[in-house]
mmCIF file of C-alpha atoms in Angstrom:
data_model
loop_
_atom_site.group_PDB
_atom_site.id
_atom_site.type_symbol
_atom_site.label_atom_id
_atom_site.label_comp_id
_atom_site.label_asym_id
_atom_site.label_seq_id
_atom_site.Cartn_x
_atom_site.Cartn_y
_atom_site.Cartn_z
ATOM 1 C CA MET A 284 0.000 0.000 0.000
ATOM 2 C CA ARG A 285 1.304 3.444 -0.931
ATOM 3 C CA LYS A 286 2.456 5.658 1.923
ATOM 4 C CA LYS A 287 0.267 8.643 2.798
ATOM 5 C CA VAL A 288 1.052 12.089 4.183
ATOM 6 C CA THR A 289 -1.176 14.862 5.464
ATOM 7 C CA LEU A 290 -2.063 17.898 3.389
ATOM 8 C CA GLY A 291 -0.432 19.952 6.115
ATOM 9 C CA GLU A 292 2.901 18.243 5.435
ATOM 10 C CA ILE A 293 2.929 19.186 1.728
ATOM 11 C CA CYS A 294 1.446 22.676 2.127
ATOM 12 C CA ASN A 295 2.924 25.794 3.670
ATOM 13 C CA PRO A 296 1.502 27.185 6.899
ATOM 14 C CA SER A 297 -1.518 29.436 6.497
ATOM 15 C CA LEU A 298 -0.796 32.944 5.237
ATOM 16 C CA GLY A 299 -2.915 34.205 8.093
ATOM 17 C CA GLN A 300 -5.395 37.039 8.216
ATOM 18 C CA VAL A 301 -5.162 40.169 6.120
ATOM 19 C CA LYS A 302 -4.241 43.422 7.834
ATOM 20 C CA GLU A 303 -4.857 46.283 5.426
ATOM 21 C CA GLN A 304 -5.498 49.993 5.600
ATOM 22 C CA PRO A 305 -9.238 50.847 5.623
ATOM 23 C CA ASP A 306 -9.042 52.532 2.218
ATOM 24 C CA THR A 307 -7.355 49.555 0.531
ATOM 25 C CA VAL A 308 -9.523 48.203 -2.304
ATOM 26 C CA ILE A 309 -9.945 44.427 -2.185
ATOM 27 C CA ASP A 310 -11.536 41.753 -4.377
ATOM 28 C CA TYR A 311 -13.492 39.572 -1.986
ATOM 29 C CA ILE A 312 -14.133 35.900 -2.762
ATOM 30 C CA ASP A 313 -16.799 34.276 -0.590
ATOM 31 C CA ILE A 314 -18.397 30.829 -0.549
ATOM 32 C CA SER A 315 -21.006 31.811 -3.142
ATOM 33 C CA SER A 316 -18.171 32.800 -5.518
ATOM 34 C CA VAL A 317 -17.210 29.134 -5.998
ATOM 35 C CA ASP A 318 -19.159 26.862 -8.349
ATOM 36 C CA ASN A 319 -19.108 23.493 -6.600
ATOM 37 C CA GLU A 320 -20.036 21.702 -9.842
ATOM 38 C CA GLY A 321 -17.504 23.391 -12.128
ATOM 39 C CA LYS A 322 -14.901 23.673 -9.335
ATOM 40 C CA LYS A 323 -14.168 27.251 -10.380
ATOM 41 C CA ILE A 324 -14.201 30.756 -8.960
ATOM 42 C CA THR A 325 -17.050 32.475 -10.778
ATOM 43 C CA GLY A 326 -16.646 36.025 -9.509
ATOM 44 C CA PHE A 327 -15.703 38.385 -6.686
ATOM 45 C CA GLN A 328 -16.886 41.583 -5.014
ATOM 46 C CA THR A 329 -14.754 44.729 -5.165
ATOM 47 C CA MET A 330 -14.950 47.012 -2.134
ATOM 48 C CA PRO A 331 -12.871 49.075 0.309
ATOM 49 C CA PHE A 332 -11.432 46.924 3.082
ATOM 50 C CA SER A 333 -13.267 49.073 5.633
ATOM 51 C CA GLU A 334 -16.622 48.019 4.123
ATOM 52 C CA ALA A 335 -15.792 44.322 3.792
ATOM 53 C CA PRO A 336 -17.657 41.773 5.948
ATOM 54 C CA SER A 337 -15.877 40.459 9.010
ATOM 55 C CA ARG A 338 -15.308 37.099 7.257
ATOM 56 C CA ALA A 339 -13.219 38.779 4.531
ATOM 57 C CA ARG A 340 -9.937 38.216 6.293
ATOM 58 C CA LYS A 341 -7.886 35.454 4.641
ATOM 59 C CA ASP A 342 -4.936 36.184 2.395
ATOM 60 C CA ILE A 343 -4.414 34.252 -0.840
ATOM 61 C CA LYS A 344 -1.967 34.111 -3.722
ATOM 62 C CA LYS A 345 -1.902 32.634 -7.211
ATOM 63 C CA ASN A 346 -2.390 28.845 -7.508
ATOM 64 C CA ASN A 347 -3.596 28.495 -3.934
ATOM 65 C CA ILE A 348 -6.422 25.976 -3.465
ATOM 66 C CA LEU A 349 -9.650 27.028 -1.778
ATOM 67 C CA VAL A 350 -11.538 24.365 0.175
ATOM 68 C CA SER A 351 -14.872 25.367 1.669
ATOM 69 C CA THR A 352 -15.045 24.240 5.283
ATOM 70 C CA VAL A 353 -18.844 24.566 5.437
ATOM 71 C CA ARG A 354 -21.141 21.866 4.079
ATOM 72 C CA PRO A 355 -18.206 19.696 2.968
ATOM 73 C CA ASN A 356 -20.598 17.299 1.213
ATOM 74 C CA LEU A 357 -21.037 19.962 -1.504
ATOM 75 C CA ASN A 358 -17.278 19.915 -2.158
ATOM 76 C CA ALA A 359 -16.894 23.607 -3.059
ATOM 77 C CA VAL A 360 -13.221 23.684 -4.066
ATOM 78 C CA ALA A 361 -11.376 25.824 -6.605
ATOM 79 C CA VAL A 362 -7.951 27.112 -7.580
ATOM 80 C CA TYR A 363 -7.102 30.816 -7.567
ATOM 81 C CA GLU A 364 -5.448 30.719 -11.001
ATOM 82 C CA GLU A 365 -6.503 34.060 -12.494
ATOM 83 C CA GLU A 366 -5.412 36.943 -10.293
ATOM 84 C CA THR A 367 -7.930 39.719 -9.689
ATOM 85 C CA PRO A 368 -7.133 43.410 -10.389
ATOM 86 C CA ASN A 369 -6.919 44.335 -6.705
ATOM 87 C CA LYS A 370 -5.714 42.535 -3.616
ATOM 88 C CA ALA A 371 -7.591 39.242 -3.342
ATOM 89 C CA VAL A 372 -9.095 38.345 0.022
ATOM 90 C CA VAL A 373 -11.144 35.233 0.766
ATOM 91 C CA SER A 374 -13.700 34.276 3.381
ATOM 92 C CA THR A 375 -12.680 32.618 6.622
ATOM 93 C CA GLY A 376 -15.085 29.899 5.476
ATOM 94 C CA PHE A 377 -12.267 28.601 3.257
ATOM 95 C CA CYS A 378 -9.196 26.598 4.132
ATOM 96 C CA VAL A 379 -6.439 27.986 1.885
ATOM 97 C CA LEU A 380 -3.848 25.440 0.753
ATOM 98 C CA ASP A 381 -0.518 26.842 -0.444
ATOM 99 C CA CYS A 382 1.497 23.941 -1.858
ATOM 100 C CA LYS A 383 5.203 23.673 -1.077
ATOM 101 C CA LYS A 384 7.895 23.525 -3.742
ATOM 102 C CA ASN A 385 8.059 20.198 -5.567
ATOM 103 C CA VAL A 386 4.343 19.681 -4.930
ATOM 104 C CA ASP A 387 2.049 19.999 -7.947
ATOM 105 C CA TYR A 388 -0.935 22.155 -6.948
ATOM 106 C CA ARG A 389 -3.122 20.566 -9.650
ATOM 107 C CA PHE A 390 -2.509 17.148 -8.106
ATOM 108 C CA VAL A 391 -3.593 18.435 -4.680
ATOM 109 C CA PHE A 392 -6.597 20.147 -6.277
ATOM 110 C CA TYR A 393 -7.755 16.863 -7.801
ATOM 111 C CA PHE A 394 -7.275 15.067 -4.489
ATOM 112 C CA CYS A 395 -9.550 17.637 -2.836
ATOM 113 C CA GLN A 396 -12.259 16.611 -5.335
ATOM 114 C CA SER A 397 -11.858 12.889 -4.661
ATOM 115 C CA GLN A 398 -14.533 10.810 -2.960
ATOM 116 C CA ALA A 399 -11.978 9.762 -0.353
ATOM 117 C CA PHE A 400 -11.438 13.391 0.658
ATOM 118 C CA ILE A 401 -15.158 14.223 0.626
ATOM 119 C CA ASP A 402 -15.996 11.181 2.772
ATOM 120 C CA ASP A 403 -13.214 12.102 5.197
ATOM 121 C CA MET A 404 -14.535 15.654 5.592
ATOM 122 C CA VAL A 405 -18.178 14.623 5.915
ATOM 123 C CA SER A 406 -17.337 12.047 8.588
ATOM 124 C CA GLN A 407 -15.638 14.724 10.719
ATOM 125 C CA ALA A 408 -18.077 17.591 10.141
ATOM 126 C CA THR A 409 -19.950 18.949 13.154
ATOM 127 C CA GLY A 410 -23.232 20.816 13.312
ATOM 128 C CA ALA A 411 -26.601 19.444 12.243
ATOM 129 C CA SER A 412 -28.098 22.339 10.267
ATOM 130 C CA TYR A 413 -24.806 23.855 9.100
ATOM 131 C CA PRO A 414 -22.136 21.103 9.126
ATOM 132 C CA ALA A 415 -18.556 22.326 8.959
ATOM 133 C CA VAL A 416 -14.944 21.258 9.444
ATOM 134 C CA SER A 417 -11.937 23.213 10.681
ATOM 135 C CA ASP A 418 -8.780 24.146 8.800
ATOM 136 C CA LYS A 419 -6.978 21.663 11.041
ATOM 137 C CA ILE A 420 -9.228 18.827 9.883
ATOM 138 C CA VAL A 421 -8.688 19.722 6.203
ATOM 139 C CA ARG A 422 -4.923 19.913 6.621
ATOM 140 C CA SER A 423 -4.864 16.581 8.484
ATOM 141 C CA SER A 424 -6.479 14.706 5.582
ATOM 142 C CA LEU A 425 -4.249 11.932 4.238
ATOM 143 C CA ILE A 426 -3.119 12.103 0.597
ATOM 144 C CA PRO A 427 -1.127 9.405 -1.272
ATOM 145 C CA ALA A 428 2.601 10.228 -1.321
ATOM 146 C CA TYR A 429 3.527 10.333 -5.011
ATOM 147 C CA SER A 430 6.802 11.797 -6.267
ATOM 148 C CA TYR A 431 6.666 15.220 -7.911
ATOM 149 C CA GLU A 432 7.099 13.627 -11.350
ATOM 150 C CA GLU A 433 4.257 11.193 -10.646
ATOM 151 C CA GLN A 434 2.050 14.036 -9.410
ATOM 152 C CA CYS A 435 2.627 15.992 -12.625
ATOM 153 C CA GLN A 436 1.845 12.927 -14.750
ATOM 154 C CA ILE A 437 -1.366 12.252 -12.811
ATOM 155 C CA SER A 438 -2.413 15.899 -13.168
ATOM 156 C CA TYR A 439 -1.741 15.795 -16.898
ATOM 157 C CA ILE A 440 -3.880 12.684 -17.349
ATOM 158 C CA LEU A 441 -6.757 14.070 -15.263
ATOM 159 C CA ASP A 442 -6.504 17.463 -16.993
ATOM 160 C CA THR A 443 -6.763 15.737 -20.377
ATOM 161 C CA VAL A 444 -9.881 13.792 -19.426
ATOM 162 C CA SER A 445 -11.378 16.870 -17.759
ATOM 163 C CA LYS A 446 -10.976 18.854 -20.987
ATOM 164 C CA ILE A 447 -12.751 16.092 -22.914
ATOM 165 C CA ILE A 448 -15.618 16.176 -20.397
ATOM 166 C CA ALA A 449 -15.823 19.979 -20.623
ATOM 167 C CA GLY A 450 -15.870 19.754 -24.428
ATOM 168 C CA ARG A 451 -18.727 17.256 -24.417
ATOM 169 C CA LYS A 452 -20.710 19.419 -21.996
ATOM 170 C CA LYS A 453 -20.187 22.424 -24.272
ATOM 171 C CA GLU A 454 -21.487 20.394 -27.225
ATOM 172 C CA LEU A 455 -24.624 19.537 -25.264
ATOM 173 C CA GLN A 456 -25.052 23.170 -24.292
ATOM 174 C CA LYS A 457 -24.864 24.266 -27.931
ATOM 175 C CA LEU A 458 -27.470 21.679 -28.932
ATOM 176 C CA ASP A 459 -29.748 22.935 -26.141
ATOM 177 C CA GLU A 460 -29.244 26.494 -27.372
ATOM 178 C CA LEU A 461 -30.141 25.332 -30.884
ATOM 179 C CA ILE A 462 -33.443 23.920 -29.617
ATOM 180 C CA LYS A 463 -34.194 27.128 -27.706
ATOM 181 C CA ALA A 464 -33.423 29.241 -30.774
ATOM 182 C CA ARG A 465 -35.761 27.115 -32.902
ATOM 183 C CA PHE A 466 -38.455 27.403 -30.238
ATOM 184 C CA VAL A 467 -38.237 31.207 -30.275
ATOM 185 C CA GLU A 468 -38.180 31.236 -34.071
ATOM 186 C CA LEU A 469 -41.398 29.210 -34.295
ATOM 187 C CA PHE A 470 -43.312 30.482 -31.263
ATOM 188 C CA GLY A 471 -41.607 33.620 -29.957
ATOM 189 C CA THR A 472 -43.123 34.665 -26.654
ATOM 190 C CA THR A 473 -46.660 34.783 -27.945
ATOM 191 C CA GLY A 474 -49.611 32.478 -27.640
ATOM 192 C CA LYS A 475 -52.971 32.310 -25.952
ATOM 193 C CA GLN A 476 -52.564 32.572 -22.176
ATOM 194 C CA VAL A 477 -54.573 29.738 -20.635
ATOM 195 C CA PRO A 478 -54.705 28.009 -17.209
ATOM 196 C CA LEU A 479 -52.146 25.211 -16.986
ATOM 197 C CA THR A 480 -54.663 22.900 -15.334
ATOM 198 C CA ASP A 481 -56.967 23.057 -18.385
ATOM 199 C CA TYR A 482 -54.398 21.410 -20.662
ATOM 200 C CA VAL A 483 -51.938 19.539 -18.416
ATOM 201 C CA TRP A 484 -52.346 16.782 -15.804
ATOM 202 C CA PHE A 485 -49.741 16.749 -13.046
ATOM 203 C CA GLN A 486 -48.895 14.813 -9.906
ATOM 204 C CA GLU A 487 -46.345 15.163 -7.101
ATOM 205 C CA GLY A 488 -44.532 12.226 -5.534
ATOM 206 C CA PRO A 489 -46.010 10.788 -2.319
ATOM 207 C CA GLY A 490 -43.147 11.189 0.141
ATOM 208 C CA VAL A 491 -42.113 7.573 0.607
ATOM 209 C CA ARG A 492 -41.126 6.806 4.207
ATOM 210 C CA SER A 493 -37.535 5.775 4.919
ATOM 211 C CA VAL A 494 -38.790 2.529 6.493
ATOM 212 C CA ASP A 495 -39.945 1.534 3.006
ATOM 213 C CA PHE A 496 -36.471 1.961 1.453
ATOM 214 C CA THR A 497 -34.781 -1.222 0.248
ATOM 215 C CA ASP A 498 -31.362 -2.067 -1.188
ATOM 216 C CA GLU A 499 -32.881 -3.237 -4.457
ATOM 217 C CA GLY A 500 -36.196 -3.436 -6.264
ATOM 218 C CA THR A 501 -37.972 -0.551 -8.017
ATOM 219 C CA ILE A 502 -36.031 2.692 -8.407
ATOM 220 C CA LEU A 503 -37.388 5.580 -6.338
ATOM 221 C CA LEU A 504 -36.623 8.845 -8.127
ATOM 222 C CA THR A 505 -35.371 11.831 -6.121
ATOM 223 C CA GLY A 506 -34.145 15.278 -7.137
ATOM 224 C CA SER A 507 -30.520 14.111 -7.091
ATOM 225 C CA ASN A 508 -31.291 11.728 -9.970
ATOM 226 C CA ILE A 509 -32.257 14.540 -12.355
ATOM 227 C CA ASN A 510 -29.459 16.777 -13.610
ATOM 228 C CA ASP A 511 -28.690 18.432 -16.940
ATOM 229 C CA ASN A 512 -32.023 17.191 -18.328
ATOM 230 C CA THR A 513 -31.111 13.536 -17.846
ATOM 231 C CA ILE A 514 -31.982 10.815 -15.340
ATOM 232 C CA SER A 515 -28.830 9.341 -13.844
ATOM 233 C CA PHE A 516 -27.917 6.982 -11.040
ATOM 234 C CA GLY A 517 -24.878 5.888 -9.074
ATOM 235 C CA TYR A 518 -25.228 8.242 -6.119
ATOM 236 C CA LYS A 519 -25.013 7.185 -2.500
ATOM 237 C CA SER A 520 -28.431 8.750 -2.069
ATOM 238 C CA ASP A 521 -30.078 6.455 -4.670
ATOM 239 C CA ARG A 522 -33.236 4.845 -3.287
ATOM 240 C CA HIS A 523 -35.327 1.746 -4.015
ATOM 241 C CA ILE A 524 -38.602 0.308 -2.806
ATOM 242 C CA SER A 525 -39.779 -3.293 -3.016
ATOM 243 C CA ASN A 526 -41.523 -4.404 -6.190
ATOM 244 C CA GLU A 527 -44.524 -5.365 -4.036
ATOM 245 C CA LEU A 528 -44.928 -1.768 -2.788
ATOM 246 C CA ALA A 529 -44.375 -0.448 -6.314
ATOM 247 C CA SER A 530 -47.227 -2.560 -7.680
ATOM 248 C CA GLY A 531 -49.429 -1.990 -4.634
ATOM 249 C CA LYS A 532 -49.304 0.995 -2.298
ATOM 250 C CA TYR A 533 -47.376 3.240 -4.696
ATOM 251 C CA ALA A 534 -48.745 1.949 -8.006
ATOM 252 C CA HIS A 535 -50.452 5.286 -8.682
ATOM 253 C CA PHE A 536 -47.084 7.053 -8.550
ATOM 254 C CA MET A 537 -45.231 4.968 -11.136
ATOM 255 C CA CYS A 538 -43.861 6.969 -14.074
ATOM 256 C CA ASP A 539 -44.909 6.188 -17.631
ATOM 257 C CA LYS A 540 -42.875 6.594 -20.790
ATOM 258 C CA ASP A 541 -43.140 10.185 -22.095
ATOM 259 C CA ASP A 542 -43.921 11.639 -18.670
ATOM 260 C CA ILE A 543 -42.206 14.996 -18.188
ATOM 261 C CA LEU A 544 -40.530 15.243 -14.773
ATOM 262 C CA VAL A 545 -39.574 18.453 -12.980
ATOM 263 C CA VAL A 546 -37.648 18.747 -9.716
ATOM 264 C CA SER A 547 -39.749 20.970 -7.470
ATOM 265 C CA SER A 548 -37.839 21.026 -4.179
ATOM 266 C CA ALA A 549 -34.433 22.280 -3.019
ATOM 267 C CA ILE A 550 -33.615 23.853 -6.382
ATOM 268 C CA ASP A 551 -31.873 26.985 -7.579
ATOM 269 C CA PRO A 552 -34.360 28.991 -9.707
ATOM 270 C CA ASP A 553 -31.511 29.963 -12.042
ATOM 271 C CA LYS A 554 -30.849 26.260 -12.769
ATOM 272 C CA PHE A 555 -34.486 25.232 -12.981
ATOM 273 C CA ASP A 556 -34.302 24.528 -16.734
ATOM 274 C CA LYS A 557 -31.694 21.809 -16.049
ATOM 275 C CA LYS A 558 -34.149 19.963 -13.807
ATOM 276 C CA VAL A 559 -36.628 19.084 -16.564
ATOM 277 C CA VAL A 560 -36.514 15.642 -18.200
ATOM 278 C CA VAL A 561 -38.672 13.336 -20.321
ATOM 279 C CA VAL A 562 -38.906 9.667 -19.314
ATOM 280 C CA ASP A 563 -37.718 8.051 -22.553
ATOM 281 C CA VAL A 564 -37.638 4.396 -21.469
ATOM 282 C CA ASP A 565 -40.311 1.866 -20.568
ATOM 283 C CA LYS A 566 -38.528 0.982 -17.328
ATOM 284 C CA LYS A 567 -40.698 1.842 -14.348
ATOM 285 C CA TYR A 568 -39.628 4.472 -11.836
ATOM 286 C CA CYS A 569 -41.529 5.513 -8.727
ATOM 287 C CA LEU A 570 -41.879 9.202 -7.903
ATOM 288 C CA ASN A 571 -40.808 10.535 -4.548
ATOM 289 C CA THR A 572 -41.587 13.885 -2.969
ATOM 290 C CA GLY A 573 -39.832 16.834 -4.594
ATOM 291 C CA ILE A 574 -40.598 15.691 -8.150
ATOM 292 C CA ILE A 575 -43.696 16.508 -10.190
ATOM 293 C CA ARG A 576 -44.680 14.636 -13.333
ATOM 294 C CA PHE A 577 -46.666 16.218 -16.156
ATOM 295 C CA LYS A 578 -48.847 14.748 -18.901
ATOM 296 C CA PRO A 579 -49.836 17.382 -21.475
ATOM 297 C CA ASN A 580 -53.076 16.913 -23.414
ATOM 298 C CA LYS A 581 -51.715 15.679 -26.746
ATOM 299 C CA GLN A 582 -54.714 17.061 -28.605
ATOM 300 C CA TYR A 583 -53.406 20.563 -27.918
ATOM 301 C CA LEU A 584 -49.763 20.215 -26.836
ATOM 302 C CA THR A 585 -46.944 18.086 -28.211
ATOM 303 C CA LEU A 586 -44.414 16.602 -25.827
ATOM 304 C CA GLY A 587 -41.509 18.536 -27.355
ATOM 305 C CA TYR A 588 -43.287 21.876 -27.177
ATOM 306 C CA PHE A 589 -44.372 21.490 -23.548
ATOM 307 C CA ARG A 590 -40.960 20.208 -22.435
ATOM 308 C CA GLU A 591 -39.296 23.272 -23.917
ATOM 309 C CA PHE A 592 -42.016 25.590 -22.628
ATOM 310 C CA LEU A 593 -41.184 24.492 -19.056
ATOM 311 C CA LYS A 594 -37.668 25.902 -19.603
ATOM 312 C CA THR A 595 -38.819 29.310 -20.848
ATOM 313 C CA ASP A 596 -38.410 32.515 -18.865
ATOM 314 C CA TYR A 597 -42.203 32.852 -18.973
ATOM 315 C CA PHE A 598 -42.680 29.675 -16.927
ATOM 316 C CA LYS A 599 -39.543 30.090 -14.772
ATOM 317 C CA HIS A 600 -40.757 33.540 -13.717
ATOM 318 C CA GLN A 601 -43.980 31.996 -12.457
ATOM 319 C CA VAL A 602 -42.038 29.309 -10.597
ATOM 320 C CA SER A 603 -39.749 31.878 -8.962
ATOM 321 C CA SER A 604 -42.693 33.984 -7.812
ATOM 322 C CA GLU A 605 -44.451 30.942 -6.346
ATOM 323 C CA MET A 606 -41.465 29.227 -4.708
ATOM 324 C CA ARG A 607 -41.504 29.075 -0.920
ATOM 325 C CA GLY A 608 -38.817 28.416 1.660
ATOM 326 C CA ILE A 609 -35.352 29.769 2.411
ATOM 327 C CA ALA A 610 -32.882 26.903 2.718
ATOM 328 C CA GLN A 611 -35.074 24.501 0.714
ATOM 329 C CA MET A 612 -36.877 26.381 -2.070
ATOM 330 C CA HIS A 613 -39.882 24.472 -3.430
ATOM 331 C CA PHE A 614 -43.202 24.679 -5.247
ATOM 332 C CA GLY A 615 -46.050 22.202 -5.501
ATOM 333 C CA PRO A 616 -49.408 21.355 -7.115
ATOM 334 C CA SER A 617 -51.187 24.159 -5.244
ATOM 335 C CA HIS A 618 -48.862 26.667 -6.926
ATOM 336 C CA LEU A 619 -49.246 25.063 -10.356
ATOM 337 C CA LYS A 620 -52.991 25.559 -10.115
ATOM 338 C CA GLN A 621 -52.349 29.312 -10.195
ATOM 339 C CA MET A 622 -50.067 29.190 -13.251
ATOM 340 C CA THR A 623 -50.736 29.703 -16.944
ATOM 341 C CA ILE A 624 -49.195 28.414 -20.161
ATOM 342 C CA LEU A 625 -48.921 29.874 -23.648
ATOM 343 C CA LEU A 626 -51.005 27.820 -26.062
ATOM 344 C CA PRO A 627 -49.751 28.080 -29.688
ATOM 345 C CA ASP A 628 -52.351 28.735 -32.371
ATOM 346 C CA SER A 629 -51.038 25.910 -34.578
ATOM 347 C CA ILE A 630 -50.607 22.244 -33.682
ATOM 348 C CA GLU A 631 -48.840 21.772 -37.031
ATOM 349 C CA ARG A 632 -46.093 24.158 -35.971
ATOM 350 C CA GLN A 633 -45.701 22.199 -32.736
ATOM 351 C CA VAL A 634 -45.355 18.975 -34.740
ATOM 352 C CA GLU A 635 -42.665 20.657 -36.865
ATOM 353 C CA PHE A 636 -40.834 21.626 -33.695
ATOM 354 C CA GLU A 637 -41.298 18.125 -32.272
ATOM 355 C CA THR A 638 -39.586 16.637 -35.332
ATOM 356 C CA PHE A 639 -36.690 19.080 -34.966
ATOM 357 C CA VAL A 640 -36.336 18.231 -31.270
ATOM 358 C CA GLN A 641 -36.303 14.494 -31.974
ATOM 359 C CA GLN A 642 -33.533 14.913 -34.553
ATOM 360 C CA THR A 643 -31.503 17.102 -32.213
ATOM 361 C CA ASP A 644 -32.062 14.705 -29.316
ATOM 362 C CA LYS A 645 -30.438 11.947 -31.377
ATOM 363 C CA SER A 646 -27.297 14.075 -31.609
ATOM 364 C CA LYS A 647 -27.539 14.823 -27.887
ATOM 365 C CA PHE A 648 -27.810 11.099 -27.135
ATOM 366 C CA THR A 649 -24.564 10.422 -29.006
ATOM 367 C CA VAL A 650 -22.752 13.254 -27.228
ATOM 368 C CA GLN A 651 -24.193 12.255 -23.847
ATOM 369 C CA LYS A 652 -22.970 8.687 -24.328
ATOM 370 C CA ALA A 653 -19.459 9.971 -25.053
ATOM 371 C CA LEU A 654 -19.700 12.251 -22.002
ATOM 372 C CA ASP A 655 -20.781 9.365 -19.759
ATOM 373 C CA GLU A 656 -17.850 7.264 -20.980
ATOM 374 C CA ALA A 657 -15.398 10.108 -20.313
ATOM 375 C CA GLN A 658 -16.896 10.698 -16.855
ATOM 376 C CA LEU A 659 -16.660 6.991 -16.055
ATOM 377 C CA LEU A 660 -12.987 7.048 -17.059
ATOM 378 C CA PHE A 661 -12.352 10.133 -14.918
ATOM 379 C CA ASP A 662 -14.070 8.569 -11.896
ATOM 380 C CA SER A 663 -12.099 5.325 -12.261
ATOM 381 C CA LEU A 664 -8.830 7.256 -12.521
ATOM 382 C CA MET A 665 -9.683 9.286 -9.415
ATOM 383 C CA GLN A 666 -10.371 6.037 -7.559
ATOM 384 C CA LYS A 667 -7.108 4.556 -8.823
ATOM 385 C CA TYR A 668 -4.979 7.525 -7.747
ATOM 386 C CA PHE A 669 -6.737 8.578 -4.563
ATOM 387 C CA GLY A 670 -9.124 5.800 -3.485
#
């Protein structure tokens, strides 16, 4: 078994807290500035140091690694690779890792994304509603002791696969944009405004009790299974119920092919359009709470039109205005009863759009398959190097 060392052994001591003059202009990076999915810094706030929040106190320099110490299960990590115009300061909610010489920072960055690291942090987090770890816990995490040359080689391999994954995701994004452009071309933002309930049937999942969960059987869909307009599995949070319950107590909540599913709980309104998916297989899934399924009246609405309509700003605006909650934003059937849809004046135009969507979806399927293969390779490599 390969020897392991702590992150603290291969990283320099903390740079400490910033002590600046009140009129010094800083670029403040807080927890919300890090995209936990893309593992990137997405922005910063520029302000005088005197007006900065009390958490804006940690110093940082180029190629330092930021590890969020709050909600470690979300794995908000990033590298400060592009320097900001002014002095960069980060929140005390980050552990800042400054790698020593002959330590490849990209290698350490990938380790901080590994399942081994995430599991380690989650197991040591304290606090029920706002779990967190300390800098000491982060720096005590054990990382495999590879030579500098091996670290660089591992980083190169993972960088290569990561670029392939990013390229595939960009292809999918362009295909989605193509569908949206065609939608606007054919329908614009016009149409007869009618009550949603007059043309669409919908149903929310029942809220299956944890005592009914099983290790195998019928798949119980949750919000974590729907991302980027696809249904995916392989998460630790995946759920099942017995086939007997699926055909009995919960038979009314089994999805059908061509159902449109929307995640309705614990979602970011800005990412709502990524939480819409069509069930395109005959395999049976059972709904759980936090997911709503829709069946549009096919006499008036095609599947392709209604799926894309759910992603429009017109519908998202209604969702945002109806959503309730602070930590767990959600909407439900009672809110949908107040909503309207735009009914096109031509079913023929919808059919034309449906044909276009089906053709584009074939291209998306091919790209998605290549993306899944690249992601599987990346995950296996991460397990090989850090598991």
